CSV table of C-alpha atoms in Angstrom, one decimal:
chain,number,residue,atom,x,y,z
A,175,UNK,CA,17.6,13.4,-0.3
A,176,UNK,CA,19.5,10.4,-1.8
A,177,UNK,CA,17.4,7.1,-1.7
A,178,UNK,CA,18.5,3.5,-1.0
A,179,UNK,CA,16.5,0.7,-2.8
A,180,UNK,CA,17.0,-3.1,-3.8
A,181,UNK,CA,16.1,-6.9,-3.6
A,182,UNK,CA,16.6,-8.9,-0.7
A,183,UNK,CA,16.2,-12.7,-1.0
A,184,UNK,CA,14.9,-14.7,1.5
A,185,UNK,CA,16.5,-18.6,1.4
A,186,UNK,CA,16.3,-21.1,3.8
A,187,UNK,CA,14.8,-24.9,4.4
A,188,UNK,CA,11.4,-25.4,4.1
A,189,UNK,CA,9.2,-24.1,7.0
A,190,UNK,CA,12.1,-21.7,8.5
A,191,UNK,CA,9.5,-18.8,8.9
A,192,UNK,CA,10.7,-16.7,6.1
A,193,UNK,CA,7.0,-16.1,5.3
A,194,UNK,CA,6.6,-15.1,8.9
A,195,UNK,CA,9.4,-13.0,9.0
A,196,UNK,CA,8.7,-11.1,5.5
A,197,UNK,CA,5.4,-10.1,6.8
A,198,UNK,CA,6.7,-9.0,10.2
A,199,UNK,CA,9.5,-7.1,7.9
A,200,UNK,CA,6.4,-5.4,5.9
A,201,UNK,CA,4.2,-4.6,8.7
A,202,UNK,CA,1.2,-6.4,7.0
A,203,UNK,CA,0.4,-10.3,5.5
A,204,UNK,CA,1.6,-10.4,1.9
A,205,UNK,CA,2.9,-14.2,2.0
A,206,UNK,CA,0.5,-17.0,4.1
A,207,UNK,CA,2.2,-18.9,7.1
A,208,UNK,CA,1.6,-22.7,7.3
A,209,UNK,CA,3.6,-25.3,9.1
A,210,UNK,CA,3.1,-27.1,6.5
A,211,UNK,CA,6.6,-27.6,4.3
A,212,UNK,CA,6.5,-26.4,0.5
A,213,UNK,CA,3.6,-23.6,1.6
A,214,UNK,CA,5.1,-21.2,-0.8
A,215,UNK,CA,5.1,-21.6,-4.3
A,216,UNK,CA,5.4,-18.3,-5.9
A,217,UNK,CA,8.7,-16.2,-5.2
A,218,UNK,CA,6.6,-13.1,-3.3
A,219,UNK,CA,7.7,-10.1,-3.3
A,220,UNK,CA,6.8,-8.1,-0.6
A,221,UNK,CA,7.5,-4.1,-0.1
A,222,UNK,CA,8.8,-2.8,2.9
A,223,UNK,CA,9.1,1.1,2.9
A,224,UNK,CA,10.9,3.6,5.1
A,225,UNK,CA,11.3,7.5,4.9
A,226,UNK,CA,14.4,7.1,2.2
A,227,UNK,CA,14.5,3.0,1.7
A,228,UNK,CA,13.0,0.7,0.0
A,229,UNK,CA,13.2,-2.9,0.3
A,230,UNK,CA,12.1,-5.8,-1.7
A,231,UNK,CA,11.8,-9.1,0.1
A,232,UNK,CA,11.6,-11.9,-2.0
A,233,UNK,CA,10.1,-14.9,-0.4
A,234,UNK,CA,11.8,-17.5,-2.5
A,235,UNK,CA,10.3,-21.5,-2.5
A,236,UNK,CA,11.8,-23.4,0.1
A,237,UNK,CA,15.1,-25.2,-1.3
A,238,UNK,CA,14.7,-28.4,-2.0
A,239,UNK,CA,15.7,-31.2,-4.3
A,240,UNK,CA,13.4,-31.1,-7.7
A,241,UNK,CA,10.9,-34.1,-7.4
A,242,UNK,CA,8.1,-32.8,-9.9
A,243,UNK,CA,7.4,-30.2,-12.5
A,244,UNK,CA,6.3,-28.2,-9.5
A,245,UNK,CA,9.5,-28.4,-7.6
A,246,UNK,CA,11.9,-27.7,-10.8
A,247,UNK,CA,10.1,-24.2,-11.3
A,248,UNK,CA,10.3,-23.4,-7.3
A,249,UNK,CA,14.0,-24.4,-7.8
A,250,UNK,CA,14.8,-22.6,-10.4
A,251,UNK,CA,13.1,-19.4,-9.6
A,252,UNK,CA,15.3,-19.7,-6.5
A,253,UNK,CA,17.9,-19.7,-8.7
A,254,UNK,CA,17.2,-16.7,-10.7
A,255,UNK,CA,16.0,-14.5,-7.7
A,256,UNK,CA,18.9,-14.8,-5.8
A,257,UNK,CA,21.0,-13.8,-9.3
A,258,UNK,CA,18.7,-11.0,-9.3
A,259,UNK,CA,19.3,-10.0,-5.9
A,260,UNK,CA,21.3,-7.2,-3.8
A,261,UNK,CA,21.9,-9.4,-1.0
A,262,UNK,CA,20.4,-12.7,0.7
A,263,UNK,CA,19.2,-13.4,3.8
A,264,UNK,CA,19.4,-16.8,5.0
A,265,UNK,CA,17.1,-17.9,8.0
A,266,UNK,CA,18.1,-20.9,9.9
A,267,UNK,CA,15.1,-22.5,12.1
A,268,UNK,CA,17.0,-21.9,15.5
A,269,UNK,CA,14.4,-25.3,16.8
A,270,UNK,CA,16.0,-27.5,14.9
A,271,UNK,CA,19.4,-25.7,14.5
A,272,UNK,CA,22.1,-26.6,11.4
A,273,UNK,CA,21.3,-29.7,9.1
A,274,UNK,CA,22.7,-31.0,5.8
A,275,UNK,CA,19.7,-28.5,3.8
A,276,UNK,CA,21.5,-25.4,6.0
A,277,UNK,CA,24.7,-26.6,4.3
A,278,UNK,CA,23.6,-26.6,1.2
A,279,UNK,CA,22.1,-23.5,0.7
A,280,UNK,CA,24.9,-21.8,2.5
A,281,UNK,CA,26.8,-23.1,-0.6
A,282,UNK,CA,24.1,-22.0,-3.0
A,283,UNK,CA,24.6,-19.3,-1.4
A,284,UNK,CA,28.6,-18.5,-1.7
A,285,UNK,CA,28.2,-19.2,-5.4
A,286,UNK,CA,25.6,-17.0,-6.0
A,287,UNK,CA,27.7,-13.6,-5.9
A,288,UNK,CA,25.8,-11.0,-3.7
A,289,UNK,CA,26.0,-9.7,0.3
A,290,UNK,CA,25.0,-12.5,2.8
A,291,UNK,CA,23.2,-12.1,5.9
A,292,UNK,CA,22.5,-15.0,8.6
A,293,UNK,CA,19.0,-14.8,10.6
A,294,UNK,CA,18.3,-17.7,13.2
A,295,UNK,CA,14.5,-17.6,13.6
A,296,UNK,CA,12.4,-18.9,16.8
A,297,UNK,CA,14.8,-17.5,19.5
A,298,UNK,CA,11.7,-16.6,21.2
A,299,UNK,CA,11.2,-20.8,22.0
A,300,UNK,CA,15.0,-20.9,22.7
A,301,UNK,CA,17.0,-20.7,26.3
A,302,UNK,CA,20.1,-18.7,26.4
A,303,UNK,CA,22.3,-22.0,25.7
A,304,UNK,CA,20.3,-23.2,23.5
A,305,UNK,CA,20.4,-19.5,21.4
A,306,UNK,CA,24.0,-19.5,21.9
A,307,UNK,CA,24.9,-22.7,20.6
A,308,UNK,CA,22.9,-22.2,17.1
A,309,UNK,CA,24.4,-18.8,16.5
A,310,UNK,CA,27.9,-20.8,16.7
A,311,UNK,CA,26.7,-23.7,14.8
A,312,UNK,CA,25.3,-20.7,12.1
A,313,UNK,CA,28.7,-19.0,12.6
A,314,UNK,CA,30.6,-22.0,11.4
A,315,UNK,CA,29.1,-22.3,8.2
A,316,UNK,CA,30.9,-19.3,6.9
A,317,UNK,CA,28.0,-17.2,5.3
A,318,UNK,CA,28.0,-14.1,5.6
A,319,UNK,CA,29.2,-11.3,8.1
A,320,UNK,CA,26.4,-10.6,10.7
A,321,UNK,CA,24.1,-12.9,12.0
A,322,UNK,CA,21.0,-11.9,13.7
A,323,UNK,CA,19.1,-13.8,16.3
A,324,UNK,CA,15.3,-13.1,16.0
A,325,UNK,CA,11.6,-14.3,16.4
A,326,UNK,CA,9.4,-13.5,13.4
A,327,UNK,CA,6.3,-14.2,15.7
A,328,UNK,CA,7.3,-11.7,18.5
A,329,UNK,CA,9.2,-9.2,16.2
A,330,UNK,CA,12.3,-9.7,18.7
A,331,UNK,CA,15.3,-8.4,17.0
A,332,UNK,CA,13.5,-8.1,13.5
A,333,UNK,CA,14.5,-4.2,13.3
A,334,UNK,CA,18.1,-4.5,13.6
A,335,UNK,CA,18.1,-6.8,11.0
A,336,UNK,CA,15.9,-4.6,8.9
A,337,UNK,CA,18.7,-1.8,9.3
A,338,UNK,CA,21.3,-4.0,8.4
A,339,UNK,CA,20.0,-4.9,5.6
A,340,UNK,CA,19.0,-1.2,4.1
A,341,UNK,CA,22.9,-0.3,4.9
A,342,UNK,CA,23.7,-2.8,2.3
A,343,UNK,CA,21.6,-1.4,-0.8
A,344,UNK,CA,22.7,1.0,-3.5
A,345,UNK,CA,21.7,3.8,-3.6
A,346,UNK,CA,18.7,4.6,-6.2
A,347,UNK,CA,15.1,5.6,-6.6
A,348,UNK,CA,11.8,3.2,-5.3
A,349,UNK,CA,10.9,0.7,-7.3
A,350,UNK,CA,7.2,0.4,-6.1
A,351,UNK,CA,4.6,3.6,-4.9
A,352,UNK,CA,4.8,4.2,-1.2
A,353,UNK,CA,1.7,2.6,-0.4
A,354,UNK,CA,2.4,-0.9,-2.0
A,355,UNK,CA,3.2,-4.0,0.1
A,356,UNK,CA,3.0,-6.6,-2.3
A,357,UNK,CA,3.5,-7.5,-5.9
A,358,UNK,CA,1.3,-10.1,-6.1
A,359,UNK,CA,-1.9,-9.7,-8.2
A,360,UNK,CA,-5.0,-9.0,-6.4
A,361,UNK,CA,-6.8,-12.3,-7.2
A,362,UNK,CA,-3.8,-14.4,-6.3
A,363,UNK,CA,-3.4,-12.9,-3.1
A,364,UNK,CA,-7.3,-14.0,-2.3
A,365,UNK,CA,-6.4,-17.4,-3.1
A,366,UNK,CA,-3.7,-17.8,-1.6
A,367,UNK,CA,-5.3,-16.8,1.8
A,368,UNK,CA,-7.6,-19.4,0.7
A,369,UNK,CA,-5.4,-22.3,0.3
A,370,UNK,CA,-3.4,-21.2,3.9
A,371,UNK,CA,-7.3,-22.3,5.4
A,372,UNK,CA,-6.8,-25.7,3.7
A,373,UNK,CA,-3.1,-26.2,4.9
A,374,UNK,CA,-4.2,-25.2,8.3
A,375,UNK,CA,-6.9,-28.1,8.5
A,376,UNK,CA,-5.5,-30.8,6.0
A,377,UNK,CA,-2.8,-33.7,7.1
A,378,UNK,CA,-0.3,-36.0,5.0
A,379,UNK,CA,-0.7,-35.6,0.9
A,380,UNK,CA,-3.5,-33.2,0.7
A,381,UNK,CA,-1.5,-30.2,1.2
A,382,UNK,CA,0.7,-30.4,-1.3
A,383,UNK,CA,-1.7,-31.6,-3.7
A,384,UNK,CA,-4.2,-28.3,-3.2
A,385,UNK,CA,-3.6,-25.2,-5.4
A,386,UNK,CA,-6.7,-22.7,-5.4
A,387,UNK,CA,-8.0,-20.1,-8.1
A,388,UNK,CA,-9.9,-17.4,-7.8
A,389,UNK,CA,-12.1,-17.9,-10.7
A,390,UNK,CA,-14.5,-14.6,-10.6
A,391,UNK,CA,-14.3,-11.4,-8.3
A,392,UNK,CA,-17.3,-8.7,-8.1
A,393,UNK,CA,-17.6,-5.7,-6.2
A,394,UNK,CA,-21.6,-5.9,-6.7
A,395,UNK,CA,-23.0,-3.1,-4.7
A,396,UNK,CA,-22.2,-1.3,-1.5
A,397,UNK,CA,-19.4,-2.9,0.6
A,398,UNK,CA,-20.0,-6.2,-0.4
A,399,UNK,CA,-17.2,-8.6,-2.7
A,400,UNK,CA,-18.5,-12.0,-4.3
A,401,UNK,CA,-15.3,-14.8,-4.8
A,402,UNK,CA,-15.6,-17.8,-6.8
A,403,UNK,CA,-12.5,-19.9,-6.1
A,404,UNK,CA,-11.8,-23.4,-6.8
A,405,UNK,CA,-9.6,-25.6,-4.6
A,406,UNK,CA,-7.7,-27.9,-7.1
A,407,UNK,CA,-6.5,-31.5,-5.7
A,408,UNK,CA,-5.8,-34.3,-7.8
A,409,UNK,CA,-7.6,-37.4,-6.9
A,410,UNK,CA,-11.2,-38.3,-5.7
A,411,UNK,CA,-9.8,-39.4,-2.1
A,412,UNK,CA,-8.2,-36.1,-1.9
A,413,UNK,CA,-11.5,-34.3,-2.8
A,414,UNK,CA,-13.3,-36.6,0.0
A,415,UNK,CA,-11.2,-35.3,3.0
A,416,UNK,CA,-11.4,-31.9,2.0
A,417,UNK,CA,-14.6,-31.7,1.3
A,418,UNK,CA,-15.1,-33.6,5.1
A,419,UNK,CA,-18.4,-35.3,6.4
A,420,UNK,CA,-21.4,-33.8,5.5
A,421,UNK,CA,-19.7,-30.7,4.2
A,422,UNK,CA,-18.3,-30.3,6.9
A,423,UNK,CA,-14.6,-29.7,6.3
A,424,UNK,CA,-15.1,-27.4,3.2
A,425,UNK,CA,-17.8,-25.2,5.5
A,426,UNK,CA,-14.8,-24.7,8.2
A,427,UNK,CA,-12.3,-23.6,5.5
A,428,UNK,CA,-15.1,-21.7,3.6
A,429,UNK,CA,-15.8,-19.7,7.0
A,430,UNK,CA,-11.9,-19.1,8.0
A,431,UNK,CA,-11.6,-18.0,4.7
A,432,UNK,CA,-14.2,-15.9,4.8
A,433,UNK,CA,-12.7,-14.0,8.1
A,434,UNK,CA,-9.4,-13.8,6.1
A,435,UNK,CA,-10.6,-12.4,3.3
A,436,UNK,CA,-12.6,-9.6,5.0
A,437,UNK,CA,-9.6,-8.7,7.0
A,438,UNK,CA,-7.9,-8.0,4.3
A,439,UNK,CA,-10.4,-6.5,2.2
A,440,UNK,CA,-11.9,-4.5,4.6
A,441,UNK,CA,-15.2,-5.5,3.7
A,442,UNK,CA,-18.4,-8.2,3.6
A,443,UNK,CA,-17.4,-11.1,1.6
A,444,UNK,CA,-19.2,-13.9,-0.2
A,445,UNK,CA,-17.5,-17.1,-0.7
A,446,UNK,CA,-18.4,-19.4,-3.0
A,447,UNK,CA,-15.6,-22.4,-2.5
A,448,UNK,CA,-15.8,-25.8,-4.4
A,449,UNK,CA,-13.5,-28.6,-4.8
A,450,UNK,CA,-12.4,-30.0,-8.3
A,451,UNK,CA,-10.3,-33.0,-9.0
A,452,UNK,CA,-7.5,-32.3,-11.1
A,453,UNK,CA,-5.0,-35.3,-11.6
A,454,UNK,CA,-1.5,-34.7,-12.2
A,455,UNK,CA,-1.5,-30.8,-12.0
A,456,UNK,CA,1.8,-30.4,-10.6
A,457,UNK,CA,3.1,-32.0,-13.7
A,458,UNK,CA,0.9,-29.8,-16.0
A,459,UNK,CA,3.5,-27.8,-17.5
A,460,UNK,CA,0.7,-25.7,-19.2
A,461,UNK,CA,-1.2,-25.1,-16.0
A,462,UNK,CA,1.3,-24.2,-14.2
A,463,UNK,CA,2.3,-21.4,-16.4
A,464,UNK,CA,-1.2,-20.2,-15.9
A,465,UNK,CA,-0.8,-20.1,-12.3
A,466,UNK,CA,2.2,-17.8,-12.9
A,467,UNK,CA,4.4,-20.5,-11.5
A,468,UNK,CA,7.9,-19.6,-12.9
């Protein structure tokens, strides 16, 4: 039986719900959800597998202009991905509709040489109008063939998609096992369900300024799995709110996190969080190679 497989890039503005909408695509969480813009930092891969298809979402960074070290590598990894790619998928935040960051990725987009597909996201919060005059709006920018209205939340419309996309892959063996979601490693994974606690519960600067590492993992005994993670922020202020009154803050994460982590585990977790101040790490070239920050 002849096989389809390839890359599918995800673009859009910040907080579109393309994280959203490649874990409804995968059936599981590989990529954390925040409203929070700039939530993802890596380009994730995640691995969505049929009886003879396989396709390989990438998550890409939000598109943005570069304002940091940070931002330059989230830019340019979109960059290579979608040069990389099969095909892209742009989502458009249906809410908000069309704006001068739509535009310009649609561009990005026409330059970058591969299949485009449209997605309008959050139909689920739209009326029928409403609905009718984004698709147009989307329609008007020129990219792509098809454009799909759907709600990453509710899974509305999210198969379609999925089958459009599968039509437009070569044809060729898997690139990952059956049973894989996710390329991301183990121990960044963790952390990064981590640091989706902190964007959930911080305001203004802190969330951009918060990058967490799992520094130790142990399976001691039984079904039991001790983490050491450190949340990163980069001044003492910073370390203050997140650490909250009395503890208090840090102890709400710590918990969620814990509940997180277990979930996707599937099994008793001990969490051992602390908060370290680290100034100026998202101009750290060196440590942001060791985050595997491209």
């Amino acid at each position: 039986m002849a096989t389809r497989s390839g890359f599918v890039a995800l673009a859009g503005r910040p907080n579109v719900g393309k994280s959203t909408l490649v874990n409804g695509m995968v059936g599981r969480k590989v990529a954390i959800v925040s409203d929070k813009p700039q939530t993802t930092r890596r380009a994730i891969r995640g691995v969505a597998t049929g009886s003879d298809w396989q396709l390989v979402l990438v998550d890409l960074p939000g598109v943005q202009r570069p304002l940091d070290a940070l931002t330059q590598r989230m830019q340019a990894r979109v960059e290579r991905e979608l040069a990389d790619s099969d095909a892209a998928l742009m989502v458009v935040n249906g809410e908000e509709g069309v704006g001068p960051g739509d535009r310009f990725i649609a561009q990005a987009l026409e330059s970058a040489g591969v299949a485009v597909v449209a997605a309008v996201n959050k139909i689920d919060r739209l009326d029928r109008p409403r609905t009718a005059k984004v698709l147009t709006e989307v329609a008007e920018l020129g990219v792509g063939d098809e454009i799909f209205p759907v709600s990453a939340r509710t899974g509305s419309g999210v198969q379609p998609l999925v089958d459009h996309l599968v039509a437009l892959l070569p044809e060729g063996p898997f690139f990952f096992p059956t049973d894989e979601t996710s390329d991301q490693p183990e121990r960044v994974l963790l952390a990064e369900l981590i640091r989706e606690q902190v964007l959930r519960r911080t305001f203004q600067e802190v969330p951009h300024a918060v990058e967490v590492v799992v520094e130790d993992l142990e399976r001691p005994a039984g079904d039991l799995t001790v983490i050491r993670a450190l949340a990163w922020v980069e001044t003492d202020s910073q370390k203050g709110i997140l650490i909250g009154k009395g503890g208090r803050m840090i102890k709400a994460i710590g918990s969620a996190a814990r509940r997180e982590l277990e979930r996707e585990l599937g099994r008793r977790v001990h969490l051992d969080l602390a908060v370290r101040v680290r100034r100026g790490w998202r101009a750290d070239e060196r440590l942001l190679d060791r985050l595997g920050i491209e």
